[in-house]
Each structure stands twice: as C-alpha cells, then as structure tokens.
Amino acid sequence: AAVAAGLCAIAQGSDGGGSIRGPASCCGLVGIKPSRGRVSWAPVGDYLSGISANGPIARTVADAAALLDVMSGYSTGDPYWLPDPNPTFLEAASQKLGKLRIAFSTAVFPVGEASPVCQQAVLDTVKLLTDLGHDVEPGCPDFTGLIEPFTAIWQSGASASGIPGPALEPMNRWLLERTISAGEYLRAVNQMQVISRRIVGFFQNFDLLVLPTYMHSPIRIGEWADLSCEETLANIVNWIAPCPPFNASGQPAIALPAILDSHGLPVGIQIIGRPAAEATLIALAAQMEAAKPFPVL
C-alpha cells in the first residue's frame, strides 16, 4: 500500500502462500516471488520447508527487477541456492523475446472457477499475449491433494515461531493449538514434494502459465471478522488458491496489474515460469507493460 500510495518506489515482501503476489494485485503493483534459493534467508535457516521466498514489490517491472538484482545471491551455508543471473534481471527487462508457448486458465483445480472479474483479467491478458505474437492455449496443472499437506506445514509454522499463544492473533493461536507431530510434518513435506513434481512436470510443454492471482476481488476490511477460525481459514484457502502451488514447487511467479473491477479496485493476474526462469518472466512482463500500460489508480 505504501508503494501504491507513492510513499516509496520499491519495497521488500515475503511470500509463503501469495503474500507478495496477492497484496501486489490488490494494490495495482508488480510483485515477484522468486525461485526457491534465489534470495538467501540468511542469517536464519530454511523456513517452512522452503515454501517461503523474499522478493520485490514495485510500480514498474524494471523497478522490481532492479530490486531483485540487489536481493539475489548466495550466502555462506544456504541450504539451496541458484547461480547469479546472466544477464541481470534489470537487463532482462529490456531484452527482446521470441515466441513463447503459454498456458492459461481461469480455474484452479480442485477449487473451481475464479470470479467473473478475475476471469476477465486472465482473458484480457490472453488477448494481449496473443497480439504480441505468443502461442497461448488453455491448460493448467492439477493441484489435487496439495491443500492438506500445505496447510499442515503452515500449522507447524505457528508452533516453530516460538511466540507464546497469548501474543498471537486469534487465527495463529488457533493454528498453534492444532500443532502436528514430527511424523505428520515429515509426511506433509513428502506429499507436497511429490505433488510439486507433477506441477513442475506440466512446464515441460509450456514456457509460462497465466492464472488469476486471487479467486475474487479484495475483501472489505472486517468482512470475515465474525467468522470462526475454521471458516476463515477455509475462505482464505479458496481465495488465494492460485498462489500456494508455486510456493510448494519453488517456481518463480510475477503478479501484474490487469484491470479494475466495478468498484475501481485493482484486479491482477500472475504469470508462473519454469524453475529459475525469472529472466523470462521479467522480459515478458516488460513487453506487456510497454504494449499496454498498467491501470492507474
């Protein structure tokens, strides 16, 4: 919100289930969730089994790319890492692209179809990409079976934080009370990794995938305040459904502004790339931005 309001040009965010991409889309901004290992978590260790990543939020693709260049890199002892990009991400923002094969979907399985306005954001993006000369066709990985292990890993995060229950917000306190055993945690990690292989395998036939960022427009402040924690969690899981699969798989994704809804609220899309292919995402996003400038709030 500070970036969208012009208080600063760029900001850092963390994304363990969409927390860069979602806020960026809700504020009409560009947000990049990098590949696993692109940005070091030093001095701390692996967080949430590698599903969380630090990345940039900005008003333009080039600004986001420049901050990602600054953030990226190996730190001694990192459990996983990627080589430095060549060219740099900022240089990638001005690279020319050949024809790409791009899949798209307005639905996320097994959750279902996005709201009409989020579907329209995807379809408008498909038209733009087609006009730019790319091959675009329907397609999406099947995310069946991911919700349960992913949620279990998040539940373990509440316990691992070490924050006493009374100091937590009600939702996190509720998660803490449902802490899972070590065996259940390891089974959840294994299930998530097996499903991730299926997700990444989809990209053997496509360079990129276009999805809604969220399944419907931003909610009103306090809209879910009277719901139980269980109901709130179910609503959150359904709303953010397009985001967590790529935290699980460790793939890079970029959220871009697309359209405004009937209330003037921003609605964004996300584009997901192959592992370690941030440069392709950034080059395409810059091409899209030049061809059709993002909506101005």
mmCIF file of C-alpha atoms in Angstrom:
data_model
loop_
_atom_site.group_PDB
_atom_site.id
_atom_site.type_symbol
_atom_site.label_atom_id
_atom_site.label_comp_id
_atom_site.label_asym_id
_atom_site.label_seq_id
_atom_site.Cartn_x
_atom_site.Cartn_y
_atom_site.Cartn_z
ATOM 1 C CA ALA A 1 0.000 0.000 0.000
ATOM 2 C CA ALA A 2 2.895 2.373 0.744
ATOM 3 C CA VAL A 3 4.344 1.737 -2.724
ATOM 4 C CA ALA A 4 0.953 2.244 -4.388
ATOM 5 C CA ALA A 5 0.455 5.490 -2.447
ATOM 6 C CA GLY A 6 3.818 6.814 -3.640
ATOM 7 C CA LEU A 7 5.466 6.849 -0.210
ATOM 8 C CA CYS A 8 8.307 4.784 -1.681
ATOM 9 C CA ALA A 9 9.236 3.383 -5.096
ATOM 10 C CA ILE A 10 10.032 -0.184 -4.055
ATOM 11 C CA ALA A 11 9.569 -2.495 -1.088
ATOM 12 C CA GLN A 12 10.558 -5.961 0.077
ATOM 13 C CA GLY A 13 7.985 -8.629 0.788
ATOM 14 C CA SER A 14 7.885 -12.289 1.738
ATOM 15 C CA ASP A 15 5.686 -14.864 0.038
ATOM 16 C CA GLY A 16 4.851 -18.141 1.755
ATOM 17 C CA GLY A 17 1.493 -18.613 0.077
ATOM 18 C CA GLY A 18 0.942 -15.491 -2.002
ATOM 19 C CA SER A 19 1.915 -12.637 0.335
ATOM 20 C CA ILE A 20 3.866 -10.774 -2.352
ATOM 21 C CA ARG A 21 1.628 -11.570 -5.297
ATOM 22 C CA GLY A 22 -1.708 -11.044 -3.540
ATOM 23 C CA PRO A 23 -1.010 -7.625 -1.990
ATOM 24 C CA ALA A 24 0.613 -6.502 -5.252
ATOM 25 C CA SER A 25 -2.503 -7.480 -7.185
ATOM 26 C CA CYS A 26 -4.809 -5.849 -4.632
ATOM 27 C CA CYS A 27 -2.821 -2.591 -4.847
ATOM 28 C CA GLY A 28 -2.216 -2.461 -8.613
ATOM 29 C CA LEU A 29 1.506 -3.231 -8.334
ATOM 30 C CA VAL A 30 4.171 -5.567 -9.689
ATOM 31 C CA GLY A 31 5.308 -8.292 -7.286
ATOM 32 C CA ILE A 32 7.859 -11.039 -7.873
ATOM 33 C CA LYS A 33 8.053 -14.285 -5.924
ATOM 34 C CA PRO A 34 11.497 -15.578 -6.910
ATOM 35 C CA SER A 35 12.531 -19.187 -7.357
ATOM 36 C CA ARG A 36 13.495 -21.147 -4.270
ATOM 37 C CA GLY A 37 17.114 -20.339 -3.465
ATOM 38 C CA ARG A 38 17.261 -17.107 -5.470
ATOM 39 C CA VAL A 39 17.226 -14.871 -2.373
ATOM 40 C CA SER A 40 19.030 -16.014 0.768
ATOM 41 C CA TRP A 41 17.205 -16.341 4.083
ATOM 42 C CA ALA A 42 20.465 -15.672 5.970
ATOM 43 C CA PRO A 43 21.128 -15.462 8.824
ATOM 44 C CA VAL A 44 18.213 -17.803 9.605
ATOM 45 C CA GLY A 45 17.803 -21.273 8.151
ATOM 46 C CA ASP A 46 15.215 -22.958 5.970
ATOM 47 C CA TYR A 47 11.785 -21.525 6.732
ATOM 48 C CA LEU A 48 8.575 -23.505 6.278
ATOM 49 C CA SER A 49 10.299 -26.255 4.274
ATOM 50 C CA GLY A 50 11.351 -23.866 1.525
ATOM 51 C CA ILE A 51 7.877 -22.644 0.606
ATOM 52 C CA SER A 52 8.548 -19.021 1.528
ATOM 53 C CA ALA A 53 10.621 -16.564 -0.509
ATOM 54 C CA ASN A 54 11.629 -12.909 -0.229
ATOM 55 C CA GLY A 55 11.073 -10.683 -3.245
ATOM 56 C CA PRO A 56 10.341 -7.178 -4.554
ATOM 57 C CA ILE A 57 7.183 -5.089 -4.905
ATOM 58 C CA ALA A 58 7.217 -2.030 -7.185
ATOM 59 C CA ARG A 59 5.141 0.117 -9.525
ATOM 60 C CA THR A 60 7.053 -0.917 -12.659
ATOM 61 C CA VAL A 61 8.612 -4.122 -13.935
ATOM 62 C CA ALA A 62 12.055 -2.505 -14.240
ATOM 63 C CA ASP A 63 11.990 -1.265 -10.638
ATOM 64 C CA ALA A 64 11.010 -4.729 -9.390
ATOM 65 C CA ALA A 65 13.762 -6.311 -11.494
ATOM 66 C CA ALA A 66 16.381 -3.895 -10.159
ATOM 67 C CA LEU A 67 15.466 -4.654 -6.541
ATOM 68 C CA LEU A 68 15.536 -8.390 -7.248
ATOM 69 C CA ASP A 69 19.102 -7.965 -8.555
ATOM 70 C CA VAL A 70 20.047 -6.345 -5.248
ATOM 71 C CA MET A 71 18.303 -9.002 -3.149
ATOM 72 C CA SER A 72 19.573 -12.063 -5.026
ATOM 73 C CA GLY A 73 22.659 -14.041 -4.158
ATOM 74 C CA TYR A 74 24.216 -16.855 -2.179
ATOM 75 C CA SER A 75 25.090 -16.537 1.499
ATOM 76 C CA THR A 76 27.501 -18.967 3.129
ATOM 77 C CA GLY A 77 25.727 -22.089 4.310
ATOM 78 C CA ASP A 78 22.467 -21.597 2.402
ATOM 79 C CA PRO A 79 20.677 -24.977 2.121
ATOM 80 C CA TYR A 80 19.872 -24.267 -1.539
ATOM 81 C CA TRP A 81 20.890 -21.527 -3.954
ATOM 82 C CA LEU A 82 20.950 -20.509 -7.606
ATOM 83 C CA PRO A 83 23.748 -19.030 -9.733
ATOM 84 C CA ASP A 84 23.798 -15.271 -10.246
ATOM 85 C CA PRO A 85 21.608 -14.282 -13.214
ATOM 86 C CA ASN A 86 23.251 -13.566 -16.549
ATOM 87 C CA PRO A 87 22.085 -11.150 -17.847
ATOM 88 C CA THR A 88 20.947 -9.277 -14.761
ATOM 89 C CA PHE A 89 17.228 -9.094 -14.100
ATOM 90 C CA LEU A 90 17.213 -5.385 -14.929
ATOM 91 C CA GLU A 91 18.886 -6.162 -18.253
ATOM 92 C CA ALA A 92 16.273 -8.871 -18.852
ATOM 93 C CA ALA A 93 13.575 -6.186 -18.651
ATOM 94 C CA SER A 94 14.861 -4.712 -21.927
ATOM 95 C CA GLN A 95 15.561 -7.990 -23.738
ATOM 96 C CA LYS A 96 13.665 -8.924 -26.885
ATOM 97 C CA LEU A 97 11.637 -12.109 -26.693
ATOM 98 C CA GLY A 98 10.940 -14.779 -29.248
ATOM 99 C CA LYS A 99 7.613 -16.568 -29.453
ATOM 100 C CA LEU A 100 6.716 -18.308 -26.191
ATOM 101 C CA ARG A 101 4.293 -21.151 -25.563
ATOM 102 C CA ILE A 102 1.985 -20.025 -22.774
ATOM 103 C CA ALA A 103 -0.823 -21.871 -20.987
ATOM 104 C CA PHE A 104 -3.682 -20.135 -19.218
ATOM 105 C CA SER A 105 -6.623 -20.998 -17.013
ATOM 106 C CA THR A 106 -9.454 -19.117 -15.327
ATOM 107 C CA ALA A 107 -9.952 -22.033 -12.931
ATOM 108 C CA VAL A 108 -7.818 -23.705 -10.290
ATOM 109 C CA PHE A 109 -8.492 -27.354 -9.613
ATOM 110 C CA PRO A 110 -9.841 -28.669 -7.324
ATOM 111 C CA VAL A 111 -11.205 -25.296 -6.080
ATOM 112 C CA GLY A 112 -13.021 -24.290 -9.281
ATOM 113 C CA GLU A 113 -13.571 -21.179 -11.407
ATOM 114 C CA ALA A 114 -12.439 -17.707 -10.385
ATOM 115 C CA SER A 115 -14.983 -14.891 -10.110
ATOM 116 C CA PRO A 116 -16.101 -13.276 -13.394
ATOM 117 C CA VAL A 117 -13.881 -10.208 -12.942
ATOM 118 C CA CYS A 118 -10.808 -12.363 -12.225
ATOM 119 C CA GLN A 119 -11.635 -14.494 -15.259
ATOM 120 C CA GLN A 120 -11.840 -11.315 -17.339
ATOM 121 C CA ALA A 121 -8.406 -10.225 -16.111
ATOM 122 C CA VAL A 122 -6.946 -13.502 -17.385
ATOM 123 C CA LEU A 123 -8.800 -13.344 -20.715
ATOM 124 C CA ASP A 124 -7.665 -9.753 -21.322
ATOM 125 C CA THR A 125 -4.109 -10.908 -20.660
ATOM 126 C CA VAL A 126 -4.526 -13.800 -23.092
ATOM 127 C CA LYS A 127 -5.613 -11.369 -25.816
ATOM 128 C CA LEU A 128 -2.617 -9.130 -25.158
ATOM 129 C CA LEU A 129 -0.191 -12.056 -25.262
ATOM 130 C CA THR A 130 -1.747 -13.334 -28.481
ATOM 131 C CA ASP A 131 -1.480 -9.871 -30.043
ATOM 132 C CA LEU A 132 2.206 -9.844 -29.051
ATOM 133 C CA GLY A 133 2.723 -12.991 -31.128
ATOM 134 C CA HIS A 134 2.895 -15.696 -28.470
ATOM 135 C CA ASP A 135 1.220 -19.097 -28.690
ATOM 136 C CA VAL A 136 -1.424 -19.168 -25.948
ATOM 137 C CA GLU A 137 -3.693 -22.119 -25.189
ATOM 138 C CA PRO A 138 -5.795 -23.443 -22.290
ATOM 139 C CA GLY A 139 -4.020 -25.602 -19.730
ATOM 140 C CA CYS A 140 -3.237 -25.876 -16.031
ATOM 141 C CA PRO A 141 -1.602 -28.370 -13.658
ATOM 142 C CA ASP A 142 -3.856 -30.382 -11.379
ATOM 143 C CA PHE A 143 -3.294 -29.265 -7.787
ATOM 144 C CA THR A 144 -5.423 -32.022 -6.249
ATOM 145 C CA GLY A 145 -4.067 -33.227 -2.912
ATOM 146 C CA LEU A 146 -1.970 -30.140 -2.132
ATOM 147 C CA ILE A 147 -4.235 -28.256 0.284
ATOM 148 C CA GLU A 148 -3.937 -30.719 3.175
ATOM 149 C CA PRO A 149 -0.107 -31.040 3.338
ATOM 150 C CA PHE A 150 0.417 -27.346 2.620
ATOM 151 C CA THR A 151 -1.932 -26.357 5.444
ATOM 152 C CA ALA A 152 -0.232 -28.849 7.776
ATOM 153 C CA ILE A 153 3.146 -27.226 7.109
ATOM 154 C CA TRP A 154 1.643 -23.814 7.836
ATOM 155 C CA GLN A 155 0.239 -25.167 11.101
ATOM 156 C CA SER A 156 3.727 -26.266 12.093
ATOM 157 C CA GLY A 157 4.993 -22.749 11.381
ATOM 158 C CA ALA A 158 2.825 -21.332 14.168
ATOM 159 C CA SER A 159 4.470 -23.737 16.615
ATOM 160 C CA ALA A 160 8.011 -23.207 15.299
ATOM 161 C CA SER A 161 7.744 -19.431 15.697
ATOM 162 C CA GLY A 162 8.267 -19.791 19.447
ATOM 163 C CA ILE A 163 5.801 -16.966 20.104
ATOM 164 C CA PRO A 164 3.580 -17.737 23.118
ATOM 165 C CA GLY A 165 -0.079 -18.306 22.325
ATOM 166 C CA PRO A 166 -1.454 -15.229 24.139
ATOM 167 C CA ALA A 167 0.755 -12.982 21.978
ATOM 168 C CA LEU A 168 -0.602 -14.397 18.713
ATOM 169 C CA GLU A 169 -3.572 -13.188 16.705
ATOM 170 C CA PRO A 170 -6.650 -15.433 17.040
ATOM 171 C CA MET A 171 -6.071 -17.257 13.747
ATOM 172 C CA ASN A 172 -2.425 -18.040 14.533
ATOM 173 C CA ARG A 173 -3.335 -19.036 18.074
ATOM 174 C CA TRP A 174 -5.941 -21.413 16.625
ATOM 175 C CA LEU A 175 -3.275 -22.898 14.332
ATOM 176 C CA LEU A 176 -0.892 -23.257 17.289
ATOM 177 C CA GLU A 177 -3.488 -25.305 19.141
ATOM 178 C CA ARG A 178 -3.548 -27.713 16.189
ATOM 179 C CA THR A 179 0.185 -28.338 16.071
ATOM 180 C CA ILE A 180 1.044 -31.577 14.286
ATOM 181 C CA SER A 181 3.590 -34.223 15.275
ATOM 182 C CA ALA A 182 7.061 -34.511 13.743
ATOM 183 C CA GLY A 183 5.959 -37.573 11.809
ATOM 184 C CA GLU A 184 2.895 -35.794 10.428
ATOM 185 C CA TYR A 185 5.074 -32.854 9.446
ATOM 186 C CA LEU A 186 7.536 -35.024 7.523
ATOM 187 C CA ARG A 187 4.703 -36.848 5.775
ATOM 188 C CA ALA A 188 3.221 -33.492 4.762
ATOM 189 C CA VAL A 189 6.573 -32.333 3.357
ATOM 190 C CA ASN A 190 6.933 -35.561 1.385
ATOM 191 C CA GLN A 191 3.380 -35.287 -0.006
ATOM 192 C CA MET A 192 3.989 -31.677 -1.009
ATOM 193 C CA GLN A 193 7.227 -32.563 -2.780
ATOM 194 C CA VAL A 194 5.610 -35.418 -4.716
ATOM 195 C CA ILE A 195 2.782 -33.148 -5.884
ATOM 196 C CA SER A 196 5.349 -30.467 -6.772
ATOM 197 C CA ARG A 197 6.974 -32.859 -9.246
ATOM 198 C CA ARG A 198 3.633 -33.125 -11.032
ATOM 199 C CA ILE A 199 3.242 -29.342 -11.073
ATOM 200 C CA VAL A 200 6.715 -28.678 -12.475
ATOM 201 C CA GLY A 201 6.260 -31.501 -14.993
ATOM 202 C CA PHE A 202 3.446 -29.508 -16.598
ATOM 203 C CA PHE A 203 6.050 -26.953 -17.717
ATOM 204 C CA GLN A 204 7.835 -29.463 -19.928
ATOM 205 C CA ASN A 205 5.284 -28.452 -22.570
ATOM 206 C CA PHE A 206 4.926 -24.752 -21.744
ATOM 207 C CA ASP A 207 7.263 -21.854 -21.039
ATOM 208 C CA LEU A 208 4.795 -19.994 -18.834
ATOM 209 C CA LEU A 209 1.375 -20.212 -17.210
ATOM 210 C CA VAL A 210 -1.138 -17.369 -16.699
ATOM 211 C CA LEU A 211 -3.570 -17.639 -13.770
ATOM 212 C CA PRO A 212 -5.647 -15.308 -11.619
ATOM 213 C CA THR A 213 -3.655 -14.100 -8.641
ATOM 214 C CA TYR A 214 -6.638 -14.467 -6.321
ATOM 215 C CA MET A 215 -10.021 -16.063 -6.979
ATOM 216 C CA HIS A 216 -12.042 -12.884 -6.381
ATOM 217 C CA SER A 217 -11.614 -9.152 -5.734
ATOM 218 C CA PRO A 218 -10.152 -7.830 -2.457
ATOM 219 C CA ILE A 219 -12.408 -8.334 0.545
ATOM 220 C CA ARG A 220 -13.701 -5.438 2.635
ATOM 221 C CA ILE A 221 -11.959 -4.679 5.932
ATOM 222 C CA GLY A 222 -13.616 -6.791 8.614
ATOM 223 C CA GLU A 223 -15.675 -8.794 6.117
ATOM 224 C CA TRP A 224 -14.704 -12.087 7.756
ATOM 225 C CA ALA A 225 -14.431 -10.741 11.315
ATOM 226 C CA ASP A 226 -17.459 -12.630 12.628
ATOM 227 C CA LEU A 227 -16.480 -15.992 11.148
ATOM 228 C CA SER A 228 -14.934 -18.809 13.157
ATOM 229 C CA CYS A 229 -11.229 -19.506 12.659
ATOM 230 C CA GLU A 230 -12.105 -22.684 10.770
ATOM 231 C CA GLU A 231 -14.439 -20.786 8.419
ATOM 232 C CA THR A 232 -11.883 -18.010 7.953
ATOM 233 C CA LEU A 233 -9.146 -20.489 7.057
ATOM 234 C CA ALA A 234 -11.430 -22.185 4.518
ATOM 235 C CA ASN A 235 -12.210 -18.798 2.952
ATOM 236 C CA ILE A 236 -8.524 -17.882 2.807
ATOM 237 C CA VAL A 237 -7.572 -21.205 1.207
ATOM 238 C CA ASN A 238 -10.200 -20.731 -1.508
ATOM 239 C CA TRP A 239 -9.406 -17.044 -2.101
ATOM 240 C CA ILE A 240 -5.642 -17.478 -2.504
ATOM 241 C CA ALA A 241 -5.854 -20.890 -4.225
ATOM 242 C CA PRO A 242 -3.811 -19.944 -7.342
ATOM 243 C CA CYS A 243 -0.768 -18.918 -5.267
ATOM 244 C CA PRO A 244 0.405 -21.701 -2.869
ATOM 245 C CA PRO A 245 1.078 -24.382 -5.529
ATOM 246 C CA PHE A 246 4.103 -22.432 -6.716
ATOM 247 C CA ASN A 247 5.397 -21.906 -3.199
ATOM 248 C CA ALA A 248 5.296 -25.682 -2.951
ATOM 249 C CA SER A 249 7.089 -26.187 -6.276
ATOM 250 C CA GLY A 250 9.559 -23.338 -5.713
ATOM 251 C CA GLN A 251 8.878 -21.804 -9.134
ATOM 252 C CA PRO A 252 9.119 -18.082 -9.877
ATOM 253 C CA ALA A 253 5.954 -16.043 -10.393
ATOM 254 C CA ILE A 254 5.226 -12.416 -11.159
ATOM 255 C CA ALA A 255 1.987 -10.622 -10.290
ATOM 256 C CA LEU A 256 0.919 -7.858 -12.665
ATOM 257 C CA PRO A 257 -1.933 -5.328 -12.635
ATOM 258 C CA ALA A 258 -4.597 -6.203 -15.206
ATOM 259 C CA ILE A 259 -7.949 -4.424 -14.808
ATOM 260 C CA LEU A 260 -10.111 -2.523 -12.322
ATOM 261 C CA ASP A 261 -13.346 -4.034 -11.020
ATOM 262 C CA SER A 262 -16.718 -2.248 -10.892
ATOM 263 C CA HIS A 263 -15.706 -0.554 -7.618
ATOM 264 C CA GLY A 264 -12.410 0.688 -9.055
ATOM 265 C CA LEU A 265 -10.367 -1.905 -7.151
ATOM 266 C CA PRO A 266 -7.313 -3.419 -8.861
ATOM 267 C CA VAL A 267 -7.525 -6.997 -10.115
ATOM 268 C CA GLY A 268 -4.284 -8.676 -11.115
ATOM 269 C CA ILE A 269 -3.008 -11.792 -12.797
ATOM 270 C CA GLN A 270 0.101 -13.857 -12.171
ATOM 271 C CA ILE A 271 2.476 -15.485 -14.613
ATOM 272 C CA ILE A 272 4.427 -18.538 -13.490
ATOM 273 C CA GLY A 273 7.688 -19.670 -15.058
ATOM 274 C CA ARG A 274 9.911 -22.695 -15.101
ATOM 275 C CA PRO A 275 12.302 -23.103 -12.143
ATOM 276 C CA ALA A 276 14.998 -20.397 -12.118
ATOM 277 C CA ALA A 277 13.419 -18.637 -15.137
ATOM 278 C CA GLU A 278 12.800 -15.225 -13.577
ATOM 279 C CA ALA A 279 14.502 -13.539 -16.548
ATOM 280 C CA THR A 280 11.861 -14.865 -18.953
ATOM 281 C CA LEU A 281 9.066 -13.700 -16.648
ATOM 282 C CA ILE A 282 10.580 -10.237 -16.338
ATOM 283 C CA ALA A 283 11.207 -9.894 -20.084
ATOM 284 C CA LEU A 284 7.609 -10.859 -20.890
ATOM 285 C CA ALA A 285 6.158 -8.617 -18.170
ATOM 286 C CA ALA A 286 8.155 -5.655 -19.502
ATOM 287 C CA GLN A 287 6.938 -6.422 -23.023
ATOM 288 C CA MET A 288 3.334 -6.443 -21.764
ATOM 289 C CA GLU A 289 3.829 -3.227 -19.784
ATOM 290 C CA ALA A 290 5.212 -1.437 -22.858
ATOM 291 C CA ALA A 291 2.382 -2.652 -25.095
ATOM 292 C CA LYS A 292 -0.423 -1.888 -22.633
ATOM 293 C CA PRO A 293 0.490 0.300 -19.628
ATOM 294 C CA PHE A 294 -0.893 -0.897 -16.309
ATOM 295 C CA PRO A 295 -4.143 0.665 -14.992
ATOM 296 C CA VAL A 296 -3.563 3.845 -12.988
ATOM 297 C CA LEU A 297 -5.277 4.046 -9.592
#
